[in-house]
GROMACS .gro file of C-alpha atoms in nm:
model
  412
    1MET     CA    1   0.000   0.000   0.000
    2VAL     CA    2   0.115   0.353  -0.084
    3LEU     CA    3  -0.023   0.654   0.104
    4ASN     CA    4   0.054   1.016   0.189
    5VAL     CA    5  -0.029   0.998   0.560
    6CYS     CA    6  -0.006   1.376   0.622
    7GLY     CA    7   0.190   1.319   0.942
    8ILE     CA    8   0.245   0.977   1.095
    9SER     CA    9   0.321   1.054   1.462
   10SER     CA   10  -0.043   1.133   1.551
   11LYS     CA   11  -0.170   0.821   1.373
   12ILE     CA   12   0.080   0.553   1.474
   13SER     CA   13  -0.107   0.478   1.799
   14ASP     CA   14  -0.448   0.455   1.629
   15PRO     CA   15  -0.569   0.090   1.626
   16ASP     CA   16  -0.727   0.130   1.280
   17PHE     CA   17  -0.405   0.271   1.138
   18LEU     CA   18  -0.198  -0.010   1.290
   19GLN     CA   19  -0.445  -0.270   1.166
   20THR     CA   20  -0.409  -0.133   0.813
   21ILE     CA   21  -0.030  -0.156   0.824
   22ASN     CA   22  -0.034  -0.503   0.982
   23SER     CA   23  -0.256  -0.632   0.700
   24LYS     CA   24   0.004  -0.534   0.437
   25ASP     CA   25   0.337  -0.684   0.344
   26ILE     CA   26   0.481  -0.345   0.246
   27PHE     CA   27   0.343  -0.007   0.353
   28VAL     CA   28   0.489   0.306   0.193
   29ALA     CA   29   0.410   0.627   0.385
   30THR     CA   30   0.498   0.967   0.239
   31GLU     CA   31   0.492   1.311   0.403
   32THR     CA   32   0.547   1.152   0.744
   33LYS     CA   33   0.637   1.489   0.902
   34ALA     CA   34   0.872   1.313   1.144
   35ASP     CA   35   1.220   1.394   1.271
   36THR     CA   36   1.493   1.172   1.413
   37CYS     CA   37   1.350   1.210   1.763
   38ASP     CA   38   1.023   1.049   1.647
   39LEU     CA   39   1.178   0.738   1.491
   40PRO     CA   40   1.180   0.519   1.809
   41ASN     CA   41   0.804   0.573   1.843
   42LEU     CA   42   0.739   0.479   1.479
   43GLN     CA   43   0.862   0.120   1.510
   44ILE     CA   44   0.595  -0.150   1.466
   45PRO     CA   45   0.653  -0.510   1.587
   46GLY     CA   46   0.686  -0.753   1.300
   47PHE     CA   47   0.812  -0.487   1.057
   48VAL     CA   48   1.145  -0.342   0.952
   49LEU     CA   49   1.131   0.036   0.910
   50HIS     CA   50   1.334   0.236   0.656
   51SER     CA   51   1.280   0.611   0.682
   52LYS     CA   52   1.405   0.947   0.560
   53THR     CA   53   1.347   1.277   0.740
   54ARG     CA   54   1.396   1.630   0.615
   55ALA     CA   55   1.734   1.763   0.727
   56LYS     CA   56   1.648   2.131   0.780
   57PHE     CA   57   1.309   2.273   0.869
   58LYS     CA   58   1.130   2.528   1.085
   59ARG     CA   59   0.848   2.283   1.148
   60LYS     CA   60   0.831   1.912   1.074
   61SER     CA   61   0.746   1.837   0.713
   62GLY     CA   62   0.823   1.600   0.428
   63GLY     CA   63   0.966   1.258   0.505
   64ILE     CA   64   0.920   0.900   0.385
   65ALA     CA   65   0.882   0.567   0.566
   66ILE     CA   66   0.867   0.211   0.431
   67TYR     CA   67   0.739  -0.067   0.659
   68ILE     CA   68   0.839  -0.417   0.543
   69LYS     CA   69   0.723  -0.738   0.710
   70ASN     CA   70   1.005  -0.934   0.866
   71ASN     CA   71   0.959  -1.230   0.631
   72LEU     CA   72   1.030  -1.002   0.332
   73ALA     CA   73   1.288  -0.765   0.482
   74ASN     CA   74   1.580  -1.005   0.434
   75HIS     CA   75   1.504  -1.009   0.062
   76MET     CA   76   1.516  -0.630   0.021
   77LYS     CA   77   1.844  -0.442   0.042
   78LEU     CA   78   1.854  -0.070   0.123
   79ILE     CA   79   2.051   0.144  -0.123
   80GLU     CA   80   2.192   0.468   0.013
   81SER     CA   81   2.054   0.775  -0.166
   82LYS     CA   82   2.205   1.123  -0.150
   83TYR     CA   83   1.868   1.295  -0.127
   84ASP     CA   84   1.602   1.306   0.145
   85ASN     CA   85   1.303   1.282  -0.090
   86SER     CA   86   1.347   0.916  -0.192
   87ILE     CA   87   1.422   0.569  -0.054
   88PHE     CA   88   1.562   0.291  -0.275
   89LEU     CA   89   1.548  -0.083  -0.213
   90GLN     CA   90   1.683  -0.362  -0.433
   91CYS     CA   91   1.451  -0.663  -0.415
   92ASP     CA   92   1.592  -1.007  -0.486
   93ASP     CA   93   1.441  -1.264  -0.722
   94SER     CA   94   1.267  -1.464  -0.448
   95ILE     CA   95   0.977  -1.218  -0.428
   96VAL     CA   96   0.831  -1.192  -0.780
   97GLY     CA   97   1.071  -1.416  -0.972
   98PHE     CA   98   1.329  -1.153  -1.073
   99LYS     CA   99   1.527  -0.874  -0.913
  100PHE     CA  100   1.378  -0.526  -0.928
  101LEU     CA  101   1.428  -0.177  -0.786
  102LEU     CA  102   1.166  -0.034  -0.548
  103CYS     CA  103   1.168   0.343  -0.496
  104ALA     CA  104   0.945   0.549  -0.265
  105VAL     CA  105   0.923   0.921  -0.343
  106TYR     CA  106   0.785   1.238  -0.190
  107ILE     CA  107   0.818   1.560  -0.392
  108PRO     CA  108   0.667   1.870  -0.226
  109PRO     CA  109   0.417   2.089  -0.414
  110GLU     CA  110   0.546   2.344  -0.663
  111SER     CA  111   0.457   2.625  -0.421
  112SER     CA  112   0.665   2.478  -0.137
  113ARG     CA  113   0.995   2.643  -0.047
  114PHE     CA  114   1.142   2.292  -0.017
  115SER     CA  115   1.049   2.200  -0.371
  116ASN     CA  116   1.250   2.229  -0.689
  117ILE     CA  117   1.190   2.080  -1.031
  118ASP     CA  118   1.554   1.963  -1.020
  119MET     CA  119   1.428   1.692  -0.783
  120PHE     CA  120   1.307   1.505  -1.090
  121ASP     CA  121   1.657   1.520  -1.240
  122GLN     CA  122   1.801   1.386  -0.915
  123LEU     CA  123   1.542   1.108  -0.908
  124GLU     CA  124   1.608   1.013  -1.270
  125ASP     CA  125   1.986   1.008  -1.216
  126GLU     CA  126   1.958   0.775  -0.919
  127LEU     CA  127   1.702   0.553  -1.091
  128LEU     CA  128   1.947   0.513  -1.376
  129ASP     CA  129   2.243   0.446  -1.146
  130PHE     CA  130   2.068   0.204  -0.911
  131SER     CA  131   1.876   0.012  -1.179
  132SER     CA  132   2.198  -0.058  -1.373
  133PRO     CA  133   2.459  -0.136  -1.105
  134PHE     CA  134   2.810  -0.185  -1.243
  135ASN     CA  135   2.667  -0.140  -1.596
  136ARG     CA  136   2.485  -0.472  -1.574
  137ASP     CA  137   2.148  -0.545  -1.729
  138LYS     CA  138   1.893  -0.290  -1.620
  139LEU     CA  139   1.665  -0.392  -1.332
  140PRO     CA  140   1.288  -0.346  -1.366
  141ILE     CA  141   1.165  -0.043  -1.171
  142PHE     CA  142   0.873   0.018  -0.936
  143VAL     CA  143   0.844   0.386  -0.831
  144CYS     CA  144   0.563   0.501  -0.603
  145GLY     CA  145   0.465   0.794  -0.386
  146ASP     CA  146   0.334   1.150  -0.391
  147PHE     CA  147   0.486   1.346  -0.681
  148ASN     CA  148   0.249   1.649  -0.665
  149ALA     CA  149   0.245   1.617  -1.044
  150TRP     CA  150  -0.061   1.670  -1.262
  151THR     CA  151  -0.020   1.452  -1.570
  152GLY     CA  152  -0.377   1.452  -1.700
  153GLU     CA  153  -0.409   1.196  -1.977
  154LEU     CA  154  -0.093   1.291  -2.165
  155ASN     CA  155   0.130   1.015  -2.299
  156ASP     CA  156   0.395   0.871  -2.069
  157HIS     CA  157   0.561   0.703  -2.367
  158VAL     CA  158   0.715   0.812  -2.696
  159ASP     CA  159   0.447   0.858  -2.961
  160CYS     CA  160   0.598   0.739  -3.290
  161THR     CA  161   0.492   0.541  -3.595
  162ASP     CA  162   0.651   0.210  -3.687
  163ASP     CA  163   0.811   0.344  -4.008
  164THR     CA  164   1.037   0.574  -3.802
  165PHE     CA  165   1.161   0.290  -3.580
  166ASN     CA  166   1.487   0.226  -3.766
  167HIS     CA  167   1.586   0.595  -3.767
  168LEU     CA  168   1.555   0.655  -3.395
  169SER     CA  169   1.808   0.654  -3.114
  170ASN     CA  170   1.864   0.351  -2.894
  171GLU     CA  171   1.676   0.515  -2.606
  172ILE     CA  172   1.362   0.559  -2.814
  173ASN     CA  173   1.404   0.210  -2.958
  174ASP     CA  174   1.401   0.081  -2.600
  175ASN     CA  175   1.082   0.276  -2.533
  176LEU     CA  176   0.914   0.130  -2.839
  177GLN     CA  177   1.016  -0.218  -2.729
  178SER     CA  178   0.859  -0.148  -2.390
  179ILE     CA  179   0.540  -0.037  -2.568
  180ALA     CA  180   0.544  -0.364  -2.762
  181SER     CA  181   0.577  -0.548  -2.429
  182LEU     CA  182   0.260  -0.380  -2.300
  183ASP     CA  183   0.073  -0.486  -2.612
  184SER     CA  184   0.190  -0.846  -2.575
  185LEU     CA  185   0.074  -0.845  -2.210
  186GLY     CA  186  -0.270  -0.714  -2.303
  187ILE     CA  187  -0.213  -0.389  -2.111
  188LYS     CA  188  -0.363  -0.085  -2.279
  189LEU     CA  189  -0.124   0.183  -2.400
  190ASP     CA  190  -0.349   0.482  -2.332
  191ARG     CA  191  -0.446   0.559  -1.975
  192ASN     CA  192  -0.744   0.741  -1.828
  193SER     CA  193  -0.764   1.004  -1.555
  194LEU     CA  194  -1.049   1.191  -1.390
  195HIS     CA  195  -0.802   1.476  -1.337
  196LYS     CA  196  -0.748   1.640  -1.676
  197LYS     CA  197  -0.513   1.923  -1.574
  198ASN     CA  198  -0.134   1.941  -1.612
  199ASN     CA  199   0.142   2.133  -1.435
  200ASN     CA  200   0.518   2.170  -1.474
  201TYR     CA  201   0.585   1.878  -1.242
  202GLY     CA  202   0.345   1.669  -1.447
  203TYR     CA  203   0.534   1.740  -1.770
  204ARG     CA  204   0.864   1.658  -1.601
  205LEU     CA  205   0.730   1.331  -1.455
  206LEU     CA  206   0.606   1.226  -1.799
  207GLN     CA  207   0.949   1.298  -1.943
  208LEU     CA  208   1.107   1.085  -1.670
  209CYS     CA  209   0.875   0.799  -1.766
  210LYS     CA  210   0.978   0.827  -2.132
  211ASN     CA  211   1.347   0.844  -2.045
  212MET     CA  212   1.335   0.545  -1.809
  213ASN     CA  213   1.087   0.335  -2.012
  214ILE     CA  214   0.842   0.307  -1.722
  215PHE     CA  215   0.465   0.349  -1.728
  216ILE     CA  216   0.207   0.504  -1.494
  217ALA     CA  217  -0.021   0.233  -1.352
  218ASN     CA  218  -0.299   0.477  -1.252
  219GLY     CA  219  -0.584   0.464  -1.501
  220ARG     CA  220  -0.423   0.178  -1.692
  221LEU     CA  221  -0.467  -0.142  -1.488
  222ASP     CA  222  -0.767  -0.343  -1.372
  223GLY     CA  223  -0.917  -0.188  -1.061
  224ASP     CA  224  -0.852   0.172  -1.167
  225GLU     CA  225  -0.967   0.182  -1.528
  226ILE     CA  226  -1.099   0.538  -1.500
  227GLY     CA  227  -0.799   0.692  -1.320
  228ASN     CA  228  -0.959   0.783  -0.988
  229PHE     CA  229  -0.866   1.087  -0.782
  230THR     CA  230  -0.603   1.032  -0.513
  231CYS     CA  231  -0.630   1.362  -0.321
  232LYS     CA  232  -0.931   1.563  -0.199
  233ASP     CA  233  -1.155   1.394  -0.460
  234SER     CA  234  -1.020   1.651  -0.706
  235SER     CA  235  -0.667   1.563  -0.822
  236VAL     CA  236  -0.432   1.277  -0.908
  237ILE     CA  237  -0.086   1.334  -0.755
  238ASP     CA  238  -0.007   0.994  -0.601
  239TYR     CA  239   0.124   0.740  -0.851
  240CYS     CA  240   0.267   0.395  -0.899
  241ILE     CA  241   0.498   0.384  -1.200
  242MET     CA  242   0.639   0.054  -1.325
  243SER     CA  243   0.848  -0.122  -1.584
  244PRO     CA  244   0.648  -0.361  -1.809
  245GLU     CA  245   0.783  -0.658  -1.612
  246ILE     CA  246   0.627  -0.523  -1.289
  247LEU     CA  247   0.302  -0.433  -1.467
  248ALA     CA  248   0.281  -0.797  -1.579
  249LYS     CA  249   0.311  -0.907  -1.214
  250THR     CA  250   0.042  -0.665  -1.092
  251LYS     CA  251  -0.269  -0.868  -1.019
  252LYS     CA  252  -0.476  -0.582  -0.878
  253PHE     CA  253  -0.442  -0.205  -0.853
  254VAL     CA  254  -0.699  -0.012  -0.649
  255ILE     CA  255  -0.742   0.349  -0.537
  256CYS     CA  256  -0.905   0.283  -0.199
  257PRO     CA  257  -1.175   0.501  -0.038
  258PHE     CA  258  -1.062   0.799   0.166
  259ASP     CA  259  -1.028   0.720   0.536
  260PRO     CA  260  -0.954   1.002   0.786
  261THR     CA  261  -0.782   0.762   1.026
  262LEU     CA  262  -0.515   0.699   0.760
  263SER     CA  263  -0.465   1.041   0.599
  264ASP     CA  264  -0.599   1.394   0.610
  265VAL     CA  265  -0.682   1.424   0.240
  266HIS     CA  266  -0.520   1.137   0.041
  267ASN     CA  267  -0.655   0.803  -0.078
  268PRO     CA  268  -0.448   0.487  -0.024
  269ILE     CA  269  -0.322   0.299  -0.331
  270HIS     CA  270  -0.332  -0.077  -0.285
  271VAL     CA  271  -0.115  -0.283  -0.520
  272CYS     CA  272  -0.127  -0.661  -0.530
  273LEU     CA  273   0.167  -0.840  -0.696
  274THR     CA  274   0.185  -1.206  -0.791
  275CYS     CA  275   0.443  -1.349  -0.552
  276THR     CA  276   0.659  -1.650  -0.634
  277ARG     CA  277   0.713  -1.726  -0.266
  278SER     CA  278   0.402  -1.943  -0.262
  279ASN     CA  279   0.533  -2.152   0.028
  280ASP     CA  280   0.529  -1.847   0.251
  281SER     CA  281   0.184  -1.804   0.401
  282ASN     CA  282   0.272  -1.454   0.521
  283CYS     CA  283   0.324  -1.331   0.166
  284HIS     CA  284  -0.052  -1.302   0.109
  285ASN     CA  285  -0.079  -0.952  -0.039
  286LEU     CA  286   0.211  -0.984  -0.280
  287LYS     CA  287   0.090  -1.329  -0.374
  288GLY     CA  288  -0.242  -1.185  -0.480
  289ASP     CA  289  -0.509  -1.228  -0.215
  290ASP     CA  290  -0.827  -1.089  -0.369
  291ASN     CA  291  -0.995  -1.095  -0.028
  292ASN     CA  292  -0.807  -0.772   0.047
  293PHE     CA  293  -1.019  -0.590  -0.211
  294ASP     CA  294  -1.385  -0.500  -0.210
  295ASP     CA  295  -1.485  -0.435  -0.569
  296ASN     CA  296  -1.820  -0.296  -0.451
  297VAL     CA  297  -1.653  -0.007  -0.265
  298MET     CA  298  -1.582   0.290  -0.491
  299PRO     CA  299  -1.273   0.505  -0.430
  300ASN     CA  300  -1.481   0.823  -0.398
  301SER     CA  301  -1.710   0.665  -0.137
  302LYS     CA  302  -1.676   0.758   0.228
  303ILE     CA  303  -1.563   0.537   0.514
  304ILE     CA  304  -1.833   0.534   0.782
  305ARG     CA  305  -1.718   0.494   1.141
  306PRO     CA  306  -1.934   0.496   1.456
  307LYS     CA  307  -1.867   0.787   1.692
  308LEU     CA  308  -1.949   0.657   2.041
  309SER     CA  309  -1.890   0.775   2.396
  310ASP     CA  310  -1.993   0.657   2.742
  311ASP     CA  311  -2.300   0.883   2.728
  312HIS     CA  312  -2.424   0.698   2.421
  313LYS     CA  313  -2.425   0.348   2.569
  314LYS     CA  314  -2.792   0.345   2.665
  315VAL     CA  315  -2.910   0.477   2.330
  316PHE     CA  316  -2.685   0.234   2.144
  317LEU     CA  317  -2.814  -0.065   2.344
  318GLU     CA  318  -3.174   0.037   2.271
  319HIS     CA  319  -3.103   0.019   1.897
  320PHE     CA  320  -2.873  -0.284   1.909
  321GLN     CA  321  -2.980  -0.559   1.667
  322ILE     CA  322  -2.997  -0.842   1.919
  323GLU     CA  323  -3.199  -1.073   1.692
  324GLN     CA  324  -2.936  -1.059   1.420
  325LEU     CA  325  -2.667  -1.125   1.681
  326ASN     CA  326  -2.856  -1.432   1.808
  327GLU     CA  327  -2.878  -1.564   1.450
  328LEU     CA  328  -2.507  -1.509   1.407
  329THR     CA  329  -2.438  -1.692   1.735
  330ILE     CA  330  -2.632  -1.993   1.605
  331GLU     CA  331  -2.423  -1.990   1.287
  332ILE     CA  332  -2.101  -1.978   1.493
  333ASP     CA  333  -2.220  -2.273   1.704
  334LYS     CA  334  -2.294  -2.467   1.386
  335ILE     CA  335  -1.940  -2.408   1.253
  336CYS     CA  336  -1.787  -2.509   1.588
  337ASN     CA  337  -1.997  -2.825   1.584
  338ASP     CA  338  -1.883  -2.907   1.230
  339LEU     CA  339  -1.521  -2.864   1.336
  340ASN     CA  340  -1.561  -3.103   1.629
  341PRO     CA  341  -1.417  -3.439   1.514
  342ASP     CA  342  -1.664  -3.629   1.735
  343THR     CA  343  -1.974  -3.474   1.578
  344ALA     CA  344  -1.856  -3.349   1.239
  345ALA     CA  345  -2.022  -3.484   0.930
  346ASN     CA  346  -1.835  -3.531   0.606
  347ASN     CA  347  -1.864  -3.164   0.518
  348ALA     CA  348  -1.625  -3.016   0.264
  349TYR     CA  349  -1.621  -2.639   0.287
  350ASP     CA  350  -1.378  -2.355   0.316
  351ILE     CA  351  -1.354  -2.254   0.683
  352ASP     CA  352  -1.181  -1.927   0.583
  353ILE     CA  353  -1.489  -1.823   0.384
  354ASP     CA  354  -1.717  -1.900   0.681
  355ILE     CA  355  -1.502  -1.695   0.918
  356ASP     CA  356  -1.486  -1.405   0.671
  357SER     CA  357  -1.866  -1.416   0.645
  358ILE     CA  358  -1.905  -1.411   1.024
  359VAL     CA  359  -1.671  -1.114   1.063
  360SER     CA  360  -1.856  -0.924   0.789
  361SER     CA  361  -2.192  -1.001   0.949
  362LEU     CA  362  -2.074  -0.888   1.293
  363ASN     CA  363  -1.932  -0.569   1.145
  364LYS     CA  364  -2.265  -0.501   0.971
  365ILE     CA  365  -2.457  -0.553   1.296
  366LEU     CA  366  -2.241  -0.300   1.479
  367ILE     CA  367  -2.250  -0.043   1.199
  368ASP     CA  368  -2.627  -0.078   1.141
  369SER     CA  369  -2.697  -0.050   1.515
  370ALA     CA  370  -2.485   0.264   1.542
  371THR     CA  371  -2.648   0.408   1.229
  372ASN     CA  372  -3.000   0.349   1.365
  373ALA     CA  373  -2.892   0.520   1.687
  374GLY     CA  374  -2.769   0.820   1.489
  375PHE     CA  375  -2.402   0.777   1.579
  376CYS     CA  376  -2.258   0.718   1.232
  377LYS     CA  377  -2.126   0.997   1.015
  378PRO     CA  378  -1.958   0.959   0.676
  379ALA     CA  379  -1.595   1.068   0.675
  380ASN     CA  380  -1.530   1.391   0.487
  381SER     CA  381  -1.217   1.443   0.280
  382ASN     CA  382  -1.235   1.820   0.320
  383ARG     CA  383  -0.917   1.942   0.489
  384ASN     CA  384  -1.111   2.197   0.695
  385ASN     CA  385  -1.315   1.920   0.857
  386CYS     CA  386  -1.015   1.707   0.952
  387ASN     CA  387  -0.892   1.674   1.307
  388HIS     CA  388  -0.540   1.811   1.327
  389GLN     CA  389  -0.499   1.760   1.699
  390LYS     CA  390  -0.143   1.661   1.789
  391PHE     CA  391  -0.105   1.372   2.033
  392LYS     CA  392   0.202   1.369   2.256
  393GLN     CA  393   0.345   1.104   2.481
  394PRO     CA  394   0.238   1.143   2.848
  395TRP     CA  395   0.596   1.218   2.951
  396PHE     CA  396   0.638   1.491   2.687
  397ASN     CA  397   0.586   1.806   2.899
  398ASN     CA  398   0.642   2.175   2.828
  399LYS     CA  399   1.011   2.146   2.918
  400CYS     CA  400   1.057   1.873   2.654
  401ASP     CA  401   0.875   2.089   2.402
  402THR     CA  402   1.106   2.384   2.471
  403LEU     CA  403   1.419   2.168   2.443
  404ARG     CA  404   1.299   2.020   2.116
  405LYS     CA  405   1.245   2.367   1.969
  406LYS     CA  406   1.598   2.469   2.072
  407PHE     CA  407   1.733   2.150   1.913
  408ARG     CA  408   1.557   2.224   1.584
  409ASN     CA  409   1.675   2.584   1.581
  410ALA     CA  410   2.032   2.465   1.636
  411LYS     CA  411   2.006   2.244   1.326
  412LYS     CA  412   1.916   2.534   1.095
   0.00000   0.00000   0.00000
């Protein structure tokens, strides 16, 4: 999953946020707004964390973090980058069947004082260096993150006719061969996008794609055929960009619904790769577990979460769907009885499906009960309606706050 979290420190203790990370094999978080003092609090059991923080700042901003499950971390080697807006990892051939380069990126908006269009030149230089180590065969590339680039529906590939093929440079020949690879894989060449506008960063990102022979997955793959918005229901600035080899391994690509517990204004991007490590039961998302996707949930829909307090207990109990819960209890007893070797009949069924159904039914009972009691409100992606409250550790008092400010000022 790839997501601009709009600050990770205030979310890392949220159970819903942690549950989301724990359900993924790799979680890429951009704009973490963390500094080196925050890193100990960002560790999650069962994951290896690679992070970059902005070196100089008046207030915390920027930053990238990649959480990798322990069973995959040994197969992904960190490559040192000179810049603080990208993290590079070389993945070995035990994950998807061949080595490839994974890069997480955060490029600030054009209006930011930290931003510079030269960041795209720096990114392209390092992509070229790290994808062709020691001048060996070029590694396939998977670049993801928040680029703050508006690309509209412009081409991310060289637009040429076949009769010019023999007169073109080697770089363009490579691009045309990549285009031919898409065609052979049944992946459409043109992509769609609900966001039709372009900006300078968008033009530069498209040029990077042409130079590196990589293609934008948004609006091109199954699951995001229309090119859904990724920010504020109004723009596409978060991307996954891949070599044809990675596109061929992408089983599902989904722009998930906005969820205020995960980000202030951005939608998560969930990518499912076909994993060759089929003997590893923990490699479920990369291996292509379709149960992680709900095709009936649209990206522009709103996550609904009950808002309850102690004062609401009585009202909630009055509207609680006890009959549906009793029916569910009977179904659970039936499954337990079927699993008992002394009483089980010769039933052949998928226990995972039954458990998934029970969890979904219980979730529906709780949500419907809260809705009937008037305690459910759809989440709003409007920045002005988001809760920006900062949560601090209990031990972090005013003296700690003053010392931290002095530390930051000394770094300028």
